[in-house]
Tab-separated table of C-alpha atoms in Angstrom:
chain	number	residue	atom	x	y	z
Q	6	MET	CA	-69.489	-3.188	-47.364
Q	7	GLN	CA	-69.289	0.528	-47.267
Q	8	LYS	CA	-67.450	2.582	-44.718
Q	9	VAL	CA	-69.293	3.319	-41.462
Q	10	LEU	CA	-69.622	6.298	-39.197
Q	11	VAL	CA	-67.337	6.197	-36.142
Q	12	VAL	CA	-68.890	7.526	-32.988
Q	13	LYS	CA	-66.788	10.281	-31.560
Q	14	ALA	CA	-68.966	11.083	-28.561
Q	15	LYS	CA	-69.715	7.871	-26.617
Q	16	PRO	CA	-73.428	7.113	-26.682
Q	17	LYS	CA	-75.309	6.091	-23.561
Q	18	ILE	CA	-75.213	2.399	-24.323
Q	19	GLU	CA	-76.469	0.204	-21.527
Q	20	GLN	CA	-76.090	-3.289	-22.928
Q	21	LEU	CA	-73.645	-5.193	-25.151
Q	22	LEU	CA	-75.218	-7.844	-27.470
Q	23	ILE	CA	-72.781	-10.662	-27.714
Q	24	ASP	CA	-72.681	-13.239	-30.585
Q	25	GLY	CA	-72.511	-16.343	-28.317
Q	26	ASP	CA	-71.901	-18.710	-31.212
Q	27	ILE	CA	-68.639	-17.066	-32.108
Q	28	LEU	CA	-67.671	-16.480	-28.413
Q	29	ILE	CA	-67.966	-20.212	-27.724
Q	30	TYR	CA	-66.513	-21.529	-30.925
Q	31	LYS	CA	-63.413	-19.240	-30.819
Q	32	ASN	CA	-62.542	-19.971	-27.227
Q	33	THR	CA	-63.147	-23.765	-27.265
Q	34	SER	CA	-61.142	-24.066	-30.491
Q	35	ALA	CA	-58.218	-22.067	-28.933
Q	36	ALA	CA	-58.203	-24.414	-25.899
Q	37	GLU	CA	-57.647	-27.587	-28.005
Q	38	THR	CA	-54.207	-29.123	-27.760
Q	39	GLU	CA	-52.941	-31.960	-29.821
Q	40	ILE	CA	-50.073	-34.188	-28.618
Q	41	HIS	CA	-47.976	-36.665	-30.570
Q	42	TRP	CA	-46.880	-39.380	-28.252
Q	43	GLY	CA	-44.723	-41.129	-30.660
Q	44	ASP	CA	-45.264	-44.029	-33.018
Q	45	ASP	CA	-47.882	-42.092	-34.900
Q	46	PHE	CA	-50.117	-41.980	-31.819
Q	47	TRP	CA	-51.904	-38.544	-31.380
Q	48	THR	CA	-54.437	-37.269	-28.891
Q	49	LEU	CA	-56.538	-34.176	-28.662
Q	50	HIS	CA	-57.536	-32.604	-25.448
Q	51	ALA	CA	-58.820	-29.432	-23.797
Q	52	ASP	CA	-58.692	-28.005	-20.298
Q	53	PHE	CA	-62.240	-26.816	-19.569
Q	54	GLN	CA	-60.935	-24.517	-16.809
Q	55	GLU	CA	-58.808	-22.802	-19.429
Q	56	VAL	CA	-61.962	-22.411	-21.627
Q	57	LYS	CA	-63.858	-20.796	-18.780
Q	58	THR	CA	-61.032	-18.497	-17.978
Q	59	MET	CA	-60.675	-17.376	-21.609
Q	60	ILE	CA	-64.472	-16.644	-21.922
Q	61	ASP	CA	-64.506	-14.730	-18.687
Q	62	SER	CA	-61.425	-12.755	-19.720
Q	63	GLU	CA	-62.797	-11.823	-23.139
Q	64	LEU	CA	-66.120	-10.661	-21.720
Q	65	GLY	CA	-64.380	-8.764	-18.951
Q	66	ASN	CA	-62.158	-6.999	-21.405
Q	67	LEU	CA	-65.213	-6.014	-23.443
Q	68	GLN	CA	-66.813	-4.554	-20.384
Q	69	ARG	CA	-63.732	-2.654	-19.481
Q	70	ASP	CA	-62.978	-1.271	-22.995
Q	71	SER	CA	-66.550	-0.270	-23.659
Q	72	GLY	CA	-67.489	0.961	-20.233
Q	73	VAL	CA	-70.712	-1.108	-20.431
Q	74	ASN	CA	-71.223	-3.748	-17.697
Q	75	GLU	CA	-74.510	-5.341	-18.863
Q	76	LEU	CA	-74.144	-8.265	-21.308
Q	77	SER	CA	-76.645	-10.162	-23.275
Q	78	ILE	CA	-75.297	-13.278	-24.960
Q	79	CYS	CA	-77.311	-14.826	-27.894
Q	80	PHE	CA	-77.154	-18.343	-29.139
Q	81	SER	CA	-78.455	-19.921	-32.358
Q	82	SER	CA	-81.242	-22.525	-32.406
Q	83	PRO	CA	-80.684	-25.722	-34.437
Q	84	ASN	CA	-84.341	-25.258	-35.722
Q	85	ASN	CA	-83.377	-22.357	-37.985
Q	86	PHE	CA	-86.307	-20.926	-39.905
Q	87	ARG	CA	-84.127	-20.321	-42.986
Q	88	LYS	CA	-83.617	-24.129	-43.316
Q	89	LYS	CA	-87.441	-24.459	-43.492
Q	90	ILE	CA	-87.633	-22.333	-46.620
Q	91	PHE	CA	-84.274	-23.238	-48.249
Q	92	LYS	CA	-82.980	-26.749	-47.394
Q	93	GLU	CA	-79.490	-26.054	-48.729
Q	94	TYR	CA	-78.952	-23.270	-46.072
Q	95	LYS	CA	-75.756	-24.188	-44.151
Q	96	GLN	CA	-76.312	-27.855	-45.194
Q	97	HIS	CA	-72.603	-28.319	-45.863
Q	98	ARG	CA	-71.886	-27.746	-42.223
Q	99	SER	CA	-73.717	-30.791	-40.996
Q	100	GLY	CA	-71.442	-33.447	-39.667
Q	101	ILE	CA	-68.577	-31.048	-38.931
Q	102	ARG	CA	-67.050	-31.665	-35.503
Q	103	LYS	CA	-67.494	-28.946	-32.939
Q	104	PRO	CA	-64.517	-28.122	-30.756
Q	105	LEU	CA	-64.015	-30.015	-27.436
Q	106	CYS	CA	-66.024	-28.674	-24.516
Q	107	PHE	CA	-68.330	-26.759	-26.905
Q	108	ASN	CA	-71.582	-27.736	-25.215
Q	109	ASN	CA	-70.117	-27.497	-21.762
Q	110	ALA	CA	-68.927	-23.956	-22.517
Q	111	LYS	CA	-72.460	-23.033	-23.687
Q	112	ASP	CA	-73.925	-24.434	-20.433
Q	113	TYR	CA	-71.327	-22.488	-18.470
Q	114	VAL	CA	-72.271	-19.236	-20.188
Q	115	ARG	CA	-75.975	-19.911	-19.691
Q	116	GLU	CA	-75.422	-20.406	-15.964
Q	117	LYS	CA	-73.116	-17.481	-15.346
Q	118	TYR	CA	-74.380	-14.725	-17.755
Q	119	ASP	CA	-77.661	-13.410	-19.189
Q	120	ALA	CA	-77.853	-15.759	-22.204
Q	121	PHE	CA	-80.808	-16.764	-24.332
Q	122	GLU	CA	-81.855	-18.482	-27.561
Q	123	SER	CA	-84.971	-18.943	-29.659
Q	124	ASP	CA	-86.700	-22.017	-31.101
Q	125	TRP	CA	-86.396	-20.578	-34.640
Q	126	LEU	CA	-83.817	-17.801	-34.799
Q	127	GLU	CA	-80.079	-17.616	-35.200
Q	128	ALA	CA	-77.866	-15.637	-32.856
Q	129	ASP	CA	-77.616	-12.980	-35.529
Q	130	ASP	CA	-81.337	-12.562	-35.611
Q	131	LEU	CA	-81.599	-12.100	-31.957
Q	132	LEU	CA	-78.912	-9.480	-32.116
Q	133	GLY	CA	-80.664	-7.699	-34.979
Q	134	VAL	CA	-84.115	-7.752	-33.262
Q	135	LYS	CA	-82.827	-6.453	-29.914
Q	136	ASN	CA	-80.549	-3.791	-31.550
Q	137	THR	CA	-83.493	-2.369	-33.474
Q	138	MET	CA	-85.829	-2.620	-30.500
Q	139	PHE	CA	-83.546	-0.538	-28.309
Q	140	PRO	CA	-81.332	1.439	-30.772
Q	141	ASP	CA	-80.114	3.985	-28.273
Q	142	HIS	CA	-79.257	1.444	-25.501
Q	143	CYS	CA	-77.682	-1.517	-27.224
Q	144	CYS	CA	-74.480	-2.281	-29.193
Q	145	ILE	CA	-73.838	-5.339	-31.240
Q	146	VAL	CA	-70.503	-7.186	-30.551
Q	147	SER	CA	-69.544	-9.581	-33.340
Q	148	VAL	CA	-66.774	-10.007	-35.867
Q	149	ASP	CA	-69.342	-11.305	-38.417
Q	150	LYS	CA	-69.677	-8.736	-41.279
Q	151	ASP	CA	-73.277	-9.891	-41.859
Q	152	LEU	CA	-74.272	-7.947	-38.801
Q	153	LEU	CA	-73.470	-4.657	-40.677
Q	154	THR	CA	-76.839	-5.294	-42.320
Q	155	VAL	CA	-78.388	-4.274	-39.009
Q	156	PRO	CA	-78.752	-0.543	-38.201
Q	157	GLY	CA	-77.556	0.766	-34.821
Q	158	TYR	CA	-74.363	0.717	-32.782
Q	159	HIS	CA	-71.616	-1.828	-33.266
Q	160	TRP	CA	-68.303	-2.644	-31.656
Q	161	ASP	CA	-64.957	-2.327	-33.428
Q	162	PHE	CA	-62.572	-4.910	-31.897
Q	163	GLN	CA	-59.449	-3.320	-33.333
Q	164	LYS	CA	-60.129	0.329	-32.404
Q	165	LYS	CA	-61.989	-0.594	-29.278
Q	166	GLU	CA	-64.732	1.846	-29.987
Q	167	MET	CA	-68.307	1.986	-31.082
Q	168	PHE	CA	-69.499	2.971	-34.515
Q	169	TYR	CA	-72.946	3.594	-36.022
Q	170	VAL	CA	-74.640	2.030	-38.997
Q	171	ASP	CA	-77.668	4.040	-40.153
Q	172	GLU	CA	-80.651	2.333	-41.770
Q	173	GLY	CA	-79.724	3.437	-45.259
Q	174	LEU	CA	-76.281	1.889	-44.987
Q	175	ALA	CA	-77.613	-1.250	-43.337
Q	176	ASP	CA	-80.093	-1.702	-46.264
Q	177	TYR	CA	-77.224	-1.023	-48.756
Q	178	ASN	CA	-75.226	-3.843	-47.056
Q	179	PHE	CA	-78.198	-6.151	-47.093
Q	180	TYR	CA	-78.796	-5.664	-50.782
Q	181	MET	CA	-75.135	-6.179	-51.367
Q	182	GLN	CA	-75.296	-9.540	-49.546
Q	183	THR	CA	-78.411	-10.518	-51.420
Q	184	LEU	CA	-76.557	-10.039	-54.780
Q	185	THR	CA	-73.270	-11.599	-53.828
Q	186	GLY	CA	-74.613	-14.469	-51.589
Q	187	ASP	CA	-72.605	-16.181	-48.883
Q	188	ALA	CA	-70.814	-19.454	-49.717
Q	189	THR	CA	-70.224	-20.030	-45.989
Q	190	ASP	CA	-73.965	-20.136	-45.410
Q	191	GLY	CA	-74.768	-21.896	-48.614
Q	192	TYR	CA	-76.800	-19.439	-50.610
Q	193	LYS	CA	-75.429	-18.208	-53.910
Q	194	GLY	CA	-76.970	-14.749	-54.499
Q	195	CYS	CA	-77.143	-13.748	-58.132
Q	196	PRO	CA	-74.846	-15.727	-60.515
Q	197	GLY	CA	-72.045	-13.712	-61.899
Q	198	VAL	CA	-72.311	-10.944	-59.460
Q	199	GLY	CA	-69.348	-10.345	-57.096
Q	200	PRO	CA	-68.739	-7.417	-54.650
Q	201	VAL	CA	-67.345	-5.086	-57.275
Q	202	LYS	CA	-70.358	-5.591	-59.671
Q	203	ALA	CA	-72.843	-5.436	-56.814
Q	204	LYS	CA	-71.430	-2.122	-55.597
Q	205	ARG	CA	-71.674	-0.747	-59.131
Q	206	ILE	CA	-75.265	-1.791	-59.393
Q	207	LEU	CA	-76.370	-0.323	-56.137
Q	208	ASP	CA	-74.332	2.908	-56.472
Q	209	LYS	CA	-75.877	3.478	-59.890
Q	210	ALA	CA	-79.410	2.911	-58.481
Q	211	ILE	CA	-78.745	5.483	-55.762
Q	212	GLU	CA	-77.302	7.956	-58.267
Q	213	GLU	CA	-80.312	7.627	-60.560
Q	214	ASP	CA	-82.731	7.682	-57.679
Q	215	ILE	CA	-83.891	4.121	-58.347
Q	216	ASP	CA	-85.049	1.887	-55.438
Q	217	MET	CA	-82.200	-0.499	-54.614
Q	218	TRP	CA	-84.513	-3.398	-54.355
Q	219	ASP	CA	-85.728	-2.758	-57.917
Q	220	ALA	CA	-82.162	-2.751	-59.093
Q	221	VAL	CA	-81.594	-6.124	-57.351
Q	222	VAL	CA	-84.624	-7.664	-58.970
Q	223	ASP	CA	-83.671	-6.357	-62.416
Q	224	THR	CA	-80.175	-8.006	-61.958
Q	225	PHE	CA	-81.738	-11.353	-61.117
Q	226	ILE	CA	-84.080	-11.119	-64.115
Q	227	LYS	CA	-81.127	-10.312	-66.422
Q	228	ALA	CA	-79.493	-13.509	-65.101
Q	229	LYS	CA	-82.645	-15.349	-66.195
Q	230	LEU	CA	-83.862	-15.855	-62.664
Q	231	SER	CA	-87.183	-14.813	-61.222
Q	232	ARG	CA	-88.288	-12.220	-58.779
Q	233	ASP	CA	-89.222	-15.036	-56.417
Q	234	GLU	CA	-85.592	-16.223	-56.476
Q	235	ALA	CA	-84.461	-12.720	-55.544
Q	236	ILE	CA	-86.759	-12.687	-52.600
Q	237	LEU	CA	-85.527	-16.134	-51.491
Q	238	GLN	CA	-81.916	-14.946	-51.592
Q	239	ALA	CA	-82.884	-11.795	-49.773
Q	240	ARG	CA	-84.535	-13.810	-47.017
Q	241	MET	CA	-81.308	-15.787	-46.606
Q	242	ALA	CA	-79.209	-12.614	-46.385
Q	243	TYR	CA	-81.611	-10.591	-44.205
Q	244	ILE	CA	-80.870	-10.581	-40.479
Q	245	LEU	CA	-84.168	-9.967	-38.704
Q	246	ARG	CA	-85.152	-6.665	-37.182
Q	247	LYS	CA	-87.898	-5.819	-34.727
Q	248	ASP	CA	-90.642	-5.832	-37.460
Q	249	GLN	CA	-90.191	-9.505	-38.111
Q	250	TYR	CA	-90.274	-10.504	-34.412
Q	251	ASP	CA	-93.415	-11.891	-32.767
Q	252	GLY	CA	-91.916	-13.573	-29.718
Q	253	LEU	CA	-88.879	-15.549	-28.682
Q	254	ASP	CA	-90.120	-18.988	-29.609
Q	255	ILE	CA	-92.601	-17.978	-32.347
Q	256	TYR	CA	-91.850	-18.500	-35.937
Q	257	PRO	CA	-90.862	-15.100	-37.343
Q	258	LYS	CA	-92.471	-13.007	-40.059
Q	259	LEU	CA	-90.488	-13.360	-43.304
Q	260	TRP	CA	-88.901	-10.503	-45.002
Q	261	TYR	CA	-90.985	-8.879	-47.818
Q	262	PRO	CA	-90.148	-6.135	-50.214
Q	263	TYR	CA	-91.655	-2.830	-49.087
Q	264	ASP	CA	-93.972	-2.664	-52.017
Q	265	GLU	CA	-95.529	-6.003	-51.099
Q	266	ILE	CA	-96.009	-4.861	-47.479
Q	267	VAL	CA	-97.821	-1.783	-48.676
Q	268	GLU	CA	-100.085	-3.842	-51.067
Q	269	ALA	CA	-100.903	-6.327	-48.289
Q	270	ALA	CA	-101.808	-3.460	-45.972
């Protein structure tokens, strides 16, 4: 990912968009305690009151540090649209145990805070849609680097300040992700292309005034893969923005290259 612009003058942000998946997983994991009682007998337990306290504390600290009181917490749906078009997407995660109190913690957040989820979207997509719908009023709060493919304001946890990703940089990061893939999410990108090579490809395209998408497609073709494969990988990497959103529980519009959108119009 490229460097981003740090906001020196605080924008008039009215709402923090919170990645609820990470919020819950992190705090429920931290609350787990294992005990060895002797004779090779171990137990694992969690204090749900501790989980609730940690969640409230984290969100309270965010409100204090940012100066923004309104929170919108987004959760992922198990019916992910990406799994419909690519069965291997996050397939390796199935069967992995969630931390103790995970579902209870989600219910707690739903009851106490403004939280929502969609029938088809991941938390990342909800963050991306809302951040591009209200670019001057929202700020994404997530440690997930994938969110840097979304234009708008973002929160820096270390510096405790907001920074801005413009559309050009967001697109650059998106094409970078398309080329390199994401092993964590189960899509491979273009074989033989790592971050260094991907950066070289995209930087050269910019320098020679070539559309970055054309450079991405050319890279896939050189790897003996099709344009359709490049589009599939791009759809795995692309976090939805407002243009793909038709409603909270409606199957989203899939990402298309700009030239295909123009031809379809």
